Amino acid sequence: MSTSQSFAFRYVSELLGRRLVDAEGRTIGRVQDLVASTAERFPVVRGFVIKLADGERRFLPVKGADLRRRKGRGPLRIDDPRLEPLQLESNEFLIRTLLLDKQIVDVQGAKVERVNDVHLLVTDRARIVHVDVGFQGFLRRLGVEGEVRRLAHALRVPLKEQLIGWQYVQPLGVQQEPGKPIRLTVRLAEMGRLHPGELADILEDLSKDERNSIVRSLGPEAVADVLEEAEEDVQAAVISQLEPSVAADILEEMDPGEAADILTSLPEAHSEEIIAEVEPDERAQLEQLIEYEEKTAAALMTPEFVAIAPEATAREALEEVRRLAPEIESIYYAYVLDGQRKLMGVTTLRSLLVAAPERPVEEIMETRLVSVRPEADLREVAEVFQKYSFLGCPVLDADGRMMGVVLIKHAVDDLLPCFRREARG
Amino acid sequence: MRLRGSAGARRLWRRIALFMAILGPGVITANVDNDAGGITTYSQAGARYGFATLWLFIPLALAVIVVQEMANRMGVVSGKGLSDLIRERFGVKWTFYLMLGLLVTNFGNILAEFAGIAAAGEIFGVPRLISVPLAALFVWFIVVRATYRTVEKVFLVAVIFYVSYILAGVLSRPAGGEVLQALTVPRFIPESHYVIMLVALIGTTIAPWMQFYQQAAVVEKNVRVDDYALSRLDTILGGVSVSVVAAFIVIVCAINLHGRGVQIESAGDAARALAPVAGRYAGGLFAFGLLNASMFAASILPLSTAYTICEGFGWESGVDKDFAAAPQFYVLFTALMATGAGLILLPGISLIAVMYWSQVLNGFALPIVLVFMLMLINDRGIMGRHANSMWMNVVTIVLAAALSALGLAAAGLAVFGR
């Protein structure tokens, strides 16, 4: 017996189901769950949820039990047991209910994992330091860890521990209170550190409620960034499971072309519900984009671009670029439009920067124009990009009025097959 | 394209469009169960007892609908697969043993599907040494190289091919009145083999893997709780269509083979026996139907098994992930396909015995899965207000008990009665 030992590691699975006895060895009950408090960075175990002989559940503070003592599966002795009614504070959670066998996000590895066990560091208090997502944890729960470990040792197969530090763990336990939107039971700040692309992959692996609660806690702007990085079916899955008003808030933050793509991939009955919630000025634009047939320049294009009057100076043009930059995806080209919005020329950000500030853009713009019609198919658009290596290609209607720009970064997924075919042919 | 017309017609049109988007999991799951083993059993029933088992198909459709509706509802409401829920609610030990049992059971079914492919190929004169590896490779590529949406479309097309059985039925010119009477008026032949046949028909129509598959498929489809009515319609359509096809198989064999002393031991036998009596077309359609059904089930079963087990154990899974991201998933899927196809190629293996024992295993596993499902669907922490109501529980518990008893009886009779 080593009570003098200053610290020890314990697994939650070693504690669950254990019989608790008082100083005289009388049975109090069995450990059903553990209560932990998030008040500190590494949650501190506050006590046990005890199932009494009559089936009732009580709370028992952890004080008086020395969790450092290693006693196998034998009973755990509590010197002065004081049972209390089970009632959780707002910063407390149940370890087994929230974590064991549940999915969590490993923020460092940017992956969704299933928790096999929870790793505690016990000093004078017990704290959650890791969750165990490895095969060893699985074997431990099955009760065959020792046997398999000996076997692996004999066969010289290394068994790796897979522990994730608590600071990188985002539990996905969801609280559902009647009338309130679902939210995560335990929220850590780390989720925000993930790259939008990584978050998109994670969202794909989650169930509906978990996904919705994360989407809600991130806010529409961050979710819009995430969705722009996501695959088409993940976009549709996330948007279709949200309430129409929440979905509309997110779509408003996205590039209209992408937003329209998502809406087209949803059944019409759903997309109309969502569009009805979009702000009126953006709604008209979205509806227009949805009307366009898929796989044409019109469907690929974004209606947002830098438009400049011919008589504007280079300085004024740059100011306009600066003003629009936060909202517009591509600012590398500025399009010079006349009073009827007909395209007269195009100028690059670079030529605006090197031009004398007071020179009118009319004099510096490129007038040999390459453009496509809205009904142009993928092959035609691909040809333009391949031939001229532009980052964007303007789309003009029959009268030469500018409707939008196909950006290569939006179109690349759709165009890739065409590029390949070109390369081969 | 938008349809002009009254607001009512437009609303209806949109509901139909939405239904077409939701359609899939229910219809596919139910119809996959008209697999090689099922077709064999239906053929035997028709050849031996004529129309005398037809009345069973209406209650059978109801049973399929009630059980599959529960899996479907759990998928839509929780957004999680059945093995996910079992793991989260019952922990590692229960999950482990259940998954182990399911692995063995499903492997039996996979063997049966490859046996069906071998039998169908042989009718067309293709030796199994060619048909089975070819089919396995084809299925493996489709599943590994395609997205879920494409796979689902391929499966829906496969469902349409079941029409070949209905065509074969029509070519046999059944007497409408007689069939209608046989469908609606229960008959009973006091003969022990007749009872075994009824039990076998039930055992082959509701298998444990179906609930796992349908729940996973409906989760993957992202059906909204608001649209649940349409998703339920998909399940109902599945239950009805699987029974219609099954009934037609019985009808074809009843008209052409009943009372002629033909011994049917496999679906292949049935197709061969049909050719001279019912004409080349009916026989050919029958064989084609068998091939289609076996291929269809041979692609779904290994996939569903790999998904189910990885989900329960917490391993990465999914055809959209590459091997490095989901090694266990691909190893399991490939191993199930390879050993399933490989064992069927062993000389001297009895295809009939394989199909038969796979149904025995199903019979044992089904009651266990049903108990887990009933516990989960009554958990308000998971299902909220979509948990089973009192009367739904009464209906499902009675049904589960009856199915369990019959499943176990089928298994028992298979072990001792043969």
Short mmCIF file of C-alpha atoms in Angstrom, two decimals, chain A residues 31-338:
data_model
loop_
_atom_site.label_atom_id
_atom_site.label_comp_id
_atom_site.label_asym_id
_atom_site.label_seq_id
_atom_site.Cartn_x
_atom_site.Cartn_y
_atom_site.Cartn_z
CA VAL A 31 -20.18 3.80 -8.74
CA GLN A 32 -22.37 4.63 -11.73
CA ASP A 33 -20.79 7.83 -12.96
CA LEU A 34 -18.39 10.59 -11.92
CA VAL A 35 -19.15 14.28 -11.59
CA ALA A 36 -16.49 16.68 -12.87
CA SER A 37 -16.31 20.45 -12.75
CA THR A 38 -15.07 22.58 -15.65
CA ALA A 39 -14.15 25.47 -13.35
CA GLU A 40 -10.48 24.64 -13.90
CA ARG A 41 -8.65 23.98 -17.15
CA PHE A 42 -8.40 20.26 -16.41
CA PRO A 43 -11.79 19.22 -14.98
CA VAL A 44 -11.63 18.17 -11.35
CA VAL A 45 -13.56 15.10 -10.23
CA ARG A 46 -15.97 16.31 -7.56
CA GLY A 47 -17.62 13.07 -6.62
CA PHE A 48 -19.39 9.85 -7.49
CA VAL A 49 -22.87 9.16 -8.72
CA ILE A 50 -23.80 6.19 -6.54
CA LYS A 51 -26.46 3.66 -7.30
CA LEU A 52 -27.86 2.48 -3.99
CA ALA A 53 -29.13 -1.01 -3.33
CA ASP A 54 -32.73 0.19 -3.84
CA GLY A 55 -31.86 1.60 -7.28
CA GLU A 56 -31.88 5.26 -6.15
CA ARG A 57 -29.09 7.56 -7.41
CA ARG A 58 -27.16 9.79 -4.99
CA PHE A 59 -24.17 12.07 -5.11
CA LEU A 60 -21.18 11.27 -2.92
CA PRO A 61 -18.33 13.81 -2.67
CA VAL A 62 -14.98 12.31 -3.56
CA LYS A 63 -13.35 13.58 -0.32
CA GLY A 64 -12.49 10.72 1.94
CA ALA A 65 -11.72 8.30 -0.87
CA ASP A 66 -8.10 7.89 -1.84
CA LEU A 67 -8.22 7.12 -5.54
CA ARG A 68 -4.46 6.66 -5.64
CA ARG A 69 -4.67 3.31 -3.90
CA ARG A 70 -4.46 0.51 -6.37
CA LYS A 71 -6.80 -2.24 -5.29
CA GLY A 72 -7.86 -3.88 -8.55
CA ARG A 73 -11.58 -4.43 -8.76
CA GLY A 74 -12.08 -4.70 -5.01
CA PRO A 75 -14.33 -2.36 -3.03
CA LEU A 76 -13.36 1.29 -2.58
CA ARG A 77 -13.36 2.53 0.98
CA ILE A 78 -14.85 5.88 1.92
CA ASP A 79 -14.17 6.94 5.49
CA ASP A 80 -17.03 9.34 6.14
CA PRO A 81 -19.68 8.83 3.43
CA ARG A 82 -22.20 11.68 3.19
CA LEU A 83 -24.78 11.03 0.50
CA GLU A 84 -26.35 14.08 -1.11
CA PRO A 85 -29.13 14.43 -3.68
CA LEU A 86 -27.81 14.38 -7.24
CA GLN A 87 -27.89 17.87 -8.65
CA LEU A 88 -25.44 19.26 -11.20
CA GLU A 89 -24.17 22.83 -11.13
CA SER A 90 -24.05 24.64 -14.47
CA ASN A 91 -20.30 24.06 -14.80
CA GLU A 92 -20.46 20.37 -13.93
CA PHE A 93 -20.87 17.34 -16.15
CA LEU A 94 -21.11 13.57 -15.84
CA ILE A 95 -17.95 11.94 -17.16
CA ARG A 96 -19.47 8.64 -18.26
CA THR A 97 -22.60 10.19 -19.75
CA LEU A 98 -20.78 12.91 -21.65
CA LEU A 99 -17.62 11.11 -22.71
CA LEU A 100 -17.52 7.33 -22.43
CA ASP A 101 -18.40 5.61 -25.75
CA LYS A 102 -19.28 9.01 -27.21
CA GLN A 103 -17.67 10.87 -30.07
CA ILE A 104 -15.38 13.84 -29.47
CA VAL A 105 -13.43 16.14 -31.75
CA ASP A 106 -9.67 15.85 -31.43
CA VAL A 107 -8.87 19.49 -32.14
CA GLN A 108 -5.14 18.88 -32.55
CA GLY A 109 -5.50 15.98 -34.97
CA ALA A 110 -8.62 17.57 -36.54
CA LYS A 111 -10.47 14.26 -36.32
CA VAL A 112 -13.60 12.79 -34.81
CA GLU A 113 -12.82 9.95 -32.40
CA ARG A 114 -14.78 7.64 -30.15
CA VAL A 115 -13.82 7.67 -26.48
CA ASN A 116 -12.90 4.29 -25.01
CA ASP A 117 -11.74 5.50 -21.63
CA VAL A 118 -10.92 8.64 -19.65
CA HIS A 119 -7.50 9.12 -18.06
CA LEU A 120 -7.25 10.77 -14.65
CA LEU A 121 -4.26 12.26 -12.87
CA VAL A 122 -4.79 11.80 -9.14
CA THR A 123 -2.93 13.93 -6.62
CA ASP A 124 -4.84 15.29 -3.66
CA ARG A 125 -7.61 15.70 -6.23
CA ALA A 126 -8.38 13.80 -9.40
CA ARG A 127 -8.34 15.63 -12.74
CA ILE A 128 -9.20 14.59 -16.29
CA VAL A 129 -5.94 14.85 -18.26
CA HIS A 130 -6.56 12.67 -21.34
CA VAL A 131 -9.21 10.72 -23.14
CA ASP A 132 -8.21 7.30 -24.45
CA VAL A 133 -9.31 6.63 -28.02
CA GLY A 134 -6.98 3.70 -28.67
CA PHE A 135 -7.46 -0.01 -29.04
CA GLN A 136 -5.91 -0.59 -25.62
CA GLY A 137 -8.70 1.40 -24.04
CA PHE A 138 -11.20 -0.72 -25.93
CA LEU A 139 -9.55 -3.92 -24.65
CA ARG A 140 -9.49 -2.53 -21.11
CA ARG A 141 -13.24 -1.97 -21.26
CA LEU A 142 -13.70 -5.50 -22.55
CA GLY A 143 -11.68 -6.70 -19.59
CA VAL A 144 -8.98 -8.39 -21.64
CA GLU A 145 -6.29 -5.69 -21.75
CA GLY A 146 -3.75 -7.66 -19.73
CA GLU A 147 -4.19 -10.87 -21.73
CA VAL A 148 -3.91 -9.17 -25.09
CA ARG A 149 -0.95 -7.13 -23.94
CA ARG A 150 0.92 -10.27 -22.88
CA LEU A 151 0.03 -11.89 -26.20
CA ALA A 152 1.20 -8.85 -28.15
CA HIS A 153 4.40 -8.78 -26.14
CA ALA A 154 5.06 -12.45 -26.88
CA LEU A 155 4.44 -11.86 -30.57
CA ARG A 156 6.52 -8.67 -30.46
CA VAL A 157 3.64 -6.60 -31.82
CA PRO A 158 3.77 -3.11 -30.35
CA LEU A 159 0.50 -1.90 -28.79
CA LYS A 160 0.30 1.86 -28.94
CA GLU A 161 -1.51 4.05 -26.45
CA GLN A 162 -3.70 6.69 -28.08
CA LEU A 163 -4.36 9.42 -25.57
CA ILE A 164 -5.59 12.89 -26.46
CA GLY A 165 -4.76 15.73 -24.07
CA TRP A 166 -7.88 17.24 -22.53
CA GLN A 167 -7.02 20.69 -23.85
CA TYR A 168 -7.52 19.31 -27.38
CA VAL A 169 -10.78 17.51 -26.65
CA GLN A 170 -14.08 19.00 -27.70
CA PRO A 171 -16.89 16.87 -26.27
CA LEU A 172 -19.95 16.73 -28.46
CA GLY A 173 -22.55 15.99 -25.80
CA VAL A 174 -25.62 17.95 -26.68
CA GLN A 175 -28.11 19.55 -24.34
CA GLN A 176 -31.63 19.70 -25.53
CA GLU A 177 -33.89 21.89 -23.46
CA PRO A 178 -37.47 22.29 -24.59
CA GLY A 179 -37.93 25.48 -26.55
CA LYS A 180 -34.22 26.30 -26.66
CA PRO A 181 -31.78 25.66 -29.47
CA ILE A 182 -29.52 22.68 -28.82
CA ARG A 183 -26.03 23.51 -27.65
CA LEU A 184 -22.87 21.76 -26.57
CA THR A 185 -22.76 20.74 -22.91
CA VAL A 186 -19.09 21.61 -22.58
CA ARG A 187 -17.56 24.26 -24.78
CA LEU A 188 -13.89 24.80 -25.19
CA ALA A 189 -12.28 27.66 -27.04
CA GLU A 190 -10.07 25.42 -29.14
CA MET A 191 -12.59 24.66 -31.88
CA GLY A 192 -12.01 28.10 -33.36
CA ARG A 193 -8.37 27.25 -34.01
CA LEU A 194 -9.23 24.65 -36.63
CA HIS A 195 -8.81 25.57 -40.25
CA PRO A 196 -12.19 25.94 -42.01
CA GLY A 197 -11.28 23.02 -44.27
CA GLU A 198 -10.55 20.78 -41.27
CA LEU A 199 -13.77 21.84 -39.61
CA ALA A 200 -15.63 20.97 -42.79
CA ASP A 201 -14.21 17.42 -42.66
CA ILE A 202 -15.20 17.14 -39.01
CA LEU A 203 -18.74 18.35 -39.63
CA GLU A 204 -19.09 15.62 -42.20
CA ASP A 205 -18.35 12.95 -39.60
CA LEU A 206 -20.82 14.24 -37.02
CA SER A 207 -24.43 13.40 -36.45
CA LYS A 208 -27.11 15.98 -37.11
CA ASP A 209 -27.56 17.35 -33.58
CA GLU A 210 -23.83 17.58 -32.91
CA ARG A 211 -23.32 19.34 -36.21
CA ASN A 212 -26.11 21.80 -35.55
CA SER A 213 -24.86 22.65 -32.09
CA ILE A 214 -21.37 23.36 -33.43
CA VAL A 215 -22.78 25.42 -36.27
CA ARG A 216 -24.74 27.46 -33.76
CA SER A 217 -21.82 28.05 -31.46
CA LEU A 218 -19.54 29.14 -34.31
CA GLY A 219 -21.87 31.80 -35.71
CA PRO A 220 -22.95 32.37 -39.31
CA GLU A 221 -19.78 34.06 -40.57
CA ALA A 222 -17.43 31.29 -39.43
CA VAL A 223 -19.82 28.62 -40.71
CA ALA A 224 -19.96 30.33 -44.10
CA ASP A 225 -16.15 30.09 -44.29
CA VAL A 226 -16.32 26.42 -43.32
CA LEU A 227 -19.00 25.60 -45.88
CA GLU A 228 -17.06 27.26 -48.69
CA GLU A 229 -14.33 24.69 -47.98
CA ALA A 230 -16.71 21.74 -47.76
CA GLU A 231 -17.80 19.18 -50.32
CA GLU A 232 -21.14 19.72 -52.00
CA ASP A 233 -22.96 16.96 -50.13
CA VAL A 234 -21.67 18.19 -46.76
CA GLN A 235 -22.84 21.71 -47.60
CA ALA A 236 -26.28 20.40 -48.45
CA ALA A 237 -26.37 18.18 -45.35
CA VAL A 238 -25.49 21.01 -42.98
CA ILE A 239 -27.81 23.58 -44.53
CA SER A 240 -30.79 21.27 -44.93
CA GLN A 241 -30.81 20.27 -41.25
CA LEU A 242 -30.85 23.85 -39.95
CA GLU A 243 -33.91 25.98 -39.35
CA PRO A 244 -34.54 28.07 -42.48
CA SER A 245 -33.74 31.37 -40.74
CA VAL A 246 -30.38 30.09 -39.44
CA ALA A 247 -29.56 28.62 -42.85
CA ALA A 248 -30.43 31.93 -44.51
CA ASP A 249 -28.08 33.86 -42.17
CA ILE A 250 -25.24 31.58 -43.22
CA LEU A 251 -25.98 31.73 -46.94
CA GLU A 252 -26.03 35.54 -46.80
CA GLU A 253 -22.44 35.44 -45.57
CA MET A 254 -21.34 33.18 -48.41
CA ASP A 255 -20.37 33.98 -51.95
CA PRO A 256 -23.72 34.19 -53.79
CA GLY A 257 -22.58 31.76 -56.48
CA GLU A 258 -21.71 29.11 -53.88
CA ALA A 259 -24.88 29.81 -51.92
CA ALA A 260 -26.94 29.34 -55.07
CA ASP A 261 -25.12 26.05 -55.75
CA ILE A 262 -26.08 24.76 -52.32
CA LEU A 263 -29.69 25.83 -52.75
CA THR A 264 -29.92 24.14 -56.15
CA SER A 265 -28.71 20.87 -54.64
CA LEU A 266 -31.57 20.89 -52.11
CA PRO A 267 -35.10 19.75 -52.92
CA GLU A 268 -37.12 22.72 -54.15
CA ALA A 269 -39.51 22.65 -51.19
CA HIS A 270 -36.55 23.16 -48.82
CA SER A 271 -34.67 25.75 -50.81
CA GLU A 272 -37.77 27.92 -51.12
CA GLU A 273 -38.27 27.89 -47.34
CA ILE A 274 -34.72 29.11 -46.90
CA ILE A 275 -34.82 31.75 -49.65
CA ALA A 276 -37.93 33.22 -48.06
CA GLU A 277 -35.78 34.02 -44.99
CA VAL A 278 -32.95 35.72 -46.93
CA GLU A 279 -32.75 39.54 -46.88
CA PRO A 280 -34.78 40.93 -49.84
CA ASP A 281 -31.88 42.49 -51.82
CA GLU A 282 -29.78 39.32 -51.67
CA ARG A 283 -32.85 37.19 -52.31
CA ALA A 284 -33.41 38.53 -55.83
CA GLN A 285 -29.79 37.82 -56.71
CA LEU A 286 -29.94 34.28 -55.35
CA GLU A 287 -33.18 33.50 -57.16
CA GLN A 288 -31.63 34.74 -60.39
CA LEU A 289 -28.58 32.55 -59.93
CA ILE A 290 -30.71 29.50 -59.15
CA GLU A 291 -32.63 29.95 -62.37
CA TYR A 292 -29.48 29.44 -64.41
CA GLU A 293 -28.90 25.98 -65.63
CA GLU A 294 -26.27 23.97 -63.86
CA LYS A 295 -22.89 23.49 -65.49
CA THR A 296 -22.99 26.71 -67.49
CA ALA A 297 -20.89 29.83 -67.05
CA ALA A 298 -23.92 31.53 -65.50
CA ALA A 299 -24.20 28.88 -62.80
CA LEU A 300 -20.48 28.96 -62.04
CA MET A 301 -20.11 32.73 -61.94
CA THR A 302 -20.29 35.08 -58.97
CA PRO A 303 -22.19 38.33 -59.54
CA GLU A 304 -19.77 40.20 -57.25
CA PHE A 305 -16.80 41.94 -58.89
CA VAL A 306 -15.04 45.32 -58.89
CA ALA A 307 -16.78 47.61 -61.38
CA ILE A 308 -15.28 50.99 -62.27
CA ALA A 309 -16.42 53.89 -64.43
CA PRO A 310 -14.09 54.68 -67.40
CA GLU A 311 -13.41 58.25 -66.28
CA ALA A 312 -12.31 57.20 -62.76
CA THR A 313 -8.64 57.68 -61.97
CA ALA A 314 -6.29 54.91 -60.89
CA ARG A 315 -6.39 56.30 -57.34
CA GLU A 316 -10.18 56.27 -57.27
CA ALA A 317 -10.17 52.77 -58.69
CA LEU A 318 -7.83 51.56 -55.95
CA GLU A 319 -10.04 53.17 -53.33
CA GLU A 320 -12.99 51.31 -54.79
CA VAL A 321 -11.03 48.06 -54.64
CA ARG A 322 -10.17 48.73 -51.02
CA ARG A 323 -13.79 49.48 -50.19
CA LEU A 324 -15.09 46.30 -51.79
CA ALA A 325 -12.26 43.98 -50.78
CA PRO A 326 -13.82 42.73 -47.52
CA GLU A 327 -16.94 41.50 -49.30
CA ILE A 328 -15.67 40.40 -52.66
CA GLU A 329 -13.70 37.26 -53.33
CA SER A 330 -11.53 38.36 -56.21
CA ILE A 331 -10.02 41.85 -56.38
CA TYR A 332 -7.25 41.17 -58.84
CA TYR A 333 -9.24 42.42 -61.78
CA ALA A 334 -11.26 45.63 -61.98
CA TYR A 335 -13.82 45.75 -64.79
CA VAL A 336 -14.48 49.05 -66.56
CA LEU A 337 -18.17 49.44 -67.35
CA ASP A 338 -19.99 52.22 -69.20
#
